Every structure is written in C-alpha cells, then in structure tokens.
C-alpha cells in the first residue's frame, strides 16, 4: 500500500470509524484508493505545473514542479483521501495519540479548504480577464 492509501486508511479509521467498519476488505480498498490517488496526483501535478517557461533555470523548474506536486497532493487529500465531514466523528478525548491525529487531519482539511478557495478565486479572476 502506498503512502496515499495509508494516509486515507488512517484518516478514515480515526475520523469515521463507523463508515470504516462498513468497508468489507479495508486493506484492499485503501490500496486501490492509494493507487488511484497517485495517478490523480501525477495528472494534477502536470496540469498545475504547466509548460516549461523559456529561460527557466534548473532551480526555478525544480521549485515550480515541487510546488505543483504539493498543491496536487493537497487537492487529492481533500477530494479523495479524507472522509466527508458529514460522516466524521469527534475523537474521544481520553486517547491522546488519537486526538492528536484527528487534530492534524482537521488542520490539513482546513488548509485544503483554504487552498481550494484560493485557487477557485484565482481561476475566477483568470476567467474574467480572458
């Protein structure tokens, strides 16, 4: 199972245990989801990076491609790897480690939401200028 599948499995197990319990073969399901997520990240990275600008240096290209991959991973995490907020449960406060993971997931989801809103605004402004 790749890192995307592992992330998704932990996110579902932690924040939506009732929904997670309904999955007949979680390991196989999350392995497949991880593979689909990796393909989506690759496709989004290419789209977000765009063509190579003329005169771009090695470091500029590396930075552009790295930023595109990070953005693609944020989008995929939000769209594919975390359960819908409507099925998420509050973590039990007695388990320090679990509540820490849940807080981390919530921070990632909030960051992803803000990122989506930003890019929607950028796309809207680009469309207005076109």
Coordinates of C-alpha atoms in Angstrom, one line a residue:
X1 CA 0.0 0.0 0.0
X2 CA 1.4 3.4 -1.0
X3 CA 1.5 6.5 1.3
X4 CA -1.7 7.8 -0.1
X5 CA -3.5 4.6 0.8
X6 CA -2.0 4.5 4.3
X7 CA -3.0 8.2 4.9
X8 CA -6.5 7.5 3.7
X9 CA -6.9 4.4 5.8
X10 CA -5.7 6.1 9.0
X11 CA -7.9 9.2 8.3
X12 CA -11.0 7.0 7.9
X13 CA -10.2 4.8 10.8
X14 CA -9.6 7.8 13.0
X15 CA -12.3 10.3 12.0
X16 CA -15.0 8.0 10.6
X17 CA -14.8 4.6 12.4
X18 CA -18.4 3.7 11.7
X19 CA -18.0 4.2 8.0
X20 CA -14.6 2.4 8.1
X21 CA -16.2 -0.6 9.7
X22 CA -18.6 -0.9 6.7
X23 CA -15.7 -1.5 4.2
X24 CA -15.5 -5.3 3.6
X25 CA -11.8 -5.5 2.9
X26 CA -10.2 -2.2 4.1
X27 CA -6.6 -3.1 3.1
X28 CA -7.5 -4.0 -0.4
X29 CA -9.9 -1.0 -0.7
X30 CA -7.4 1.5 0.6
X31 CA -4.6 0.0 -1.5
X32 CA -6.8 0.6 -4.7
X33 CA -7.7 4.1 -3.5
X34 CA -4.0 4.9 -2.9
X35 CA -3.2 3.8 -6.5
X36 CA -6.0 6.0 -7.9
X37 CA -4.8 8.9 -5.8
X38 CA -1.2 8.5 -7.1
X39 CA -2.4 8.7 -10.7
X40 CA -4.6 11.7 -9.8
X41 CA -1.6 13.5 -8.1
X42 CA 0.5 12.8 -11.2
X43 CA -2.1 14.2 -13.6
X44 CA -2.8 17.2 -11.4
X45 CA 0.9 17.9 -11.0
X46 CA 1.4 18.0 -14.7
X47 CA -1.6 20.3 -15.2
X48 CA -0.7 22.7 -12.3
X49 CA 3.0 22.9 -13.4
X50 CA 2.1 23.8 -17.0
X51 CA 4.7 24.1 -19.7
X52 CA 8.3 25.0 -19.1
X53 CA 8.9 28.8 -19.4
X54 CA 11.6 29.9 -21.8
X55 CA 14.8 30.6 -19.9
X56 CA 13.7 28.9 -16.7
X57 CA 16.7 27.8 -14.6
X58 CA 17.1 24.3 -13.0
X59 CA 16.2 25.6 -9.6
X60 CA 13.2 27.6 -10.8
X61 CA 11.9 24.4 -12.6
X62 CA 12.5 22.3 -9.5
X63 CA 10.6 24.8 -7.4
X64 CA 7.7 25.0 -9.8
X65 CA 7.4 21.2 -10.1
X66 CA 7.7 20.7 -6.4
X67 CA 5.1 23.4 -5.7
X68 CA 2.8 21.8 -8.3
X69 CA 3.1 18.4 -6.7
X70 CA 2.5 19.7 -3.2
X71 CA -0.7 21.5 -4.4
X72 CA -1.8 18.4 -6.2
X73 CA -1.3 16.3 -3.1
X74 CA -3.4 18.8 -1.0
X75 CA -6.2 18.7 -3.5
X76 CA -6.2 14.9 -3.7
X77 CA -6.1 14.6 0.1
X78 CA -9.2 16.8 0.4
X79 CA -11.1 15.3 -2.5
X80 CA -10.2 11.6 -2.4
X81 CA -8.5 10.6 0.9
X82 CA -10.4 12.1 3.7
X83 CA -14.0 11.1 4.6
X84 CA -16.7 13.6 4.0
X85 CA -17.2 15.9 7.1
X86 CA -20.8 14.7 7.4
X87 CA -19.6 11.2 8.4
X88 CA -16.7 12.2 10.6
X89 CA -17.0 11.7 14.3
X90 CA -15.4 13.7 17.1
X91 CA -12.4 11.8 18.6
X92 CA -12.5 10.6 22.1
X93 CA -10.5 12.8 24.3
X94 CA -9.1 10.0 26.5
X95 CA -6.8 8.8 23.8
X96 CA -4.0 11.5 23.5
X97 CA -2.5 10.0 20.3
X98 CA -5.8 9.6 18.5
X99 CA -6.9 13.1 19.3
X100 CA -3.5 14.4 18.1
X101 CA -4.0 12.6 14.8
X102 CA -7.6 13.9 14.5
X103 CA -6.3 17.5 15.2
X104 CA -3.7 17.1 12.5
X105 CA -6.3 15.8 10.0
X106 CA -8.6 18.7 10.8
X107 CA -5.7 21.2 10.3
X108 CA -4.9 19.5 6.9
X109 CA -8.6 19.6 5.9
X110 CA -8.8 23.3 6.8
X111 CA -5.7 24.1 4.9
X112 CA -7.0 22.1 1.9
X113 CA -10.3 24.1 2.1
X114 CA -8.5 27.4 2.1
X115 CA -6.3 26.2 -0.7
X116 CA -9.3 25.3 -2.8
X117 CA -11.0 28.6 -2.1
X118 CA -7.8 30.4 -3.2
X119 CA -7.5 28.5 -6.4
X120 CA -11.2 28.9 -7.2
X121 CA -10.7 32.7 -6.8
X122 CA -7.6 32.6 -9.0
X123 CA -9.5 30.7 -11.7
X124 CA -12.5 33.0 -11.4
X125 CA -10.2 36.1 -11.9
X126 CA -8.4 34.4 -14.8
X127 CA -11.7 33.7 -16.4
X128 CA -12.8 37.3 -16.0
X129 CA -9.6 38.5 -17.6
X130 CA -9.9 36.1 -20.6

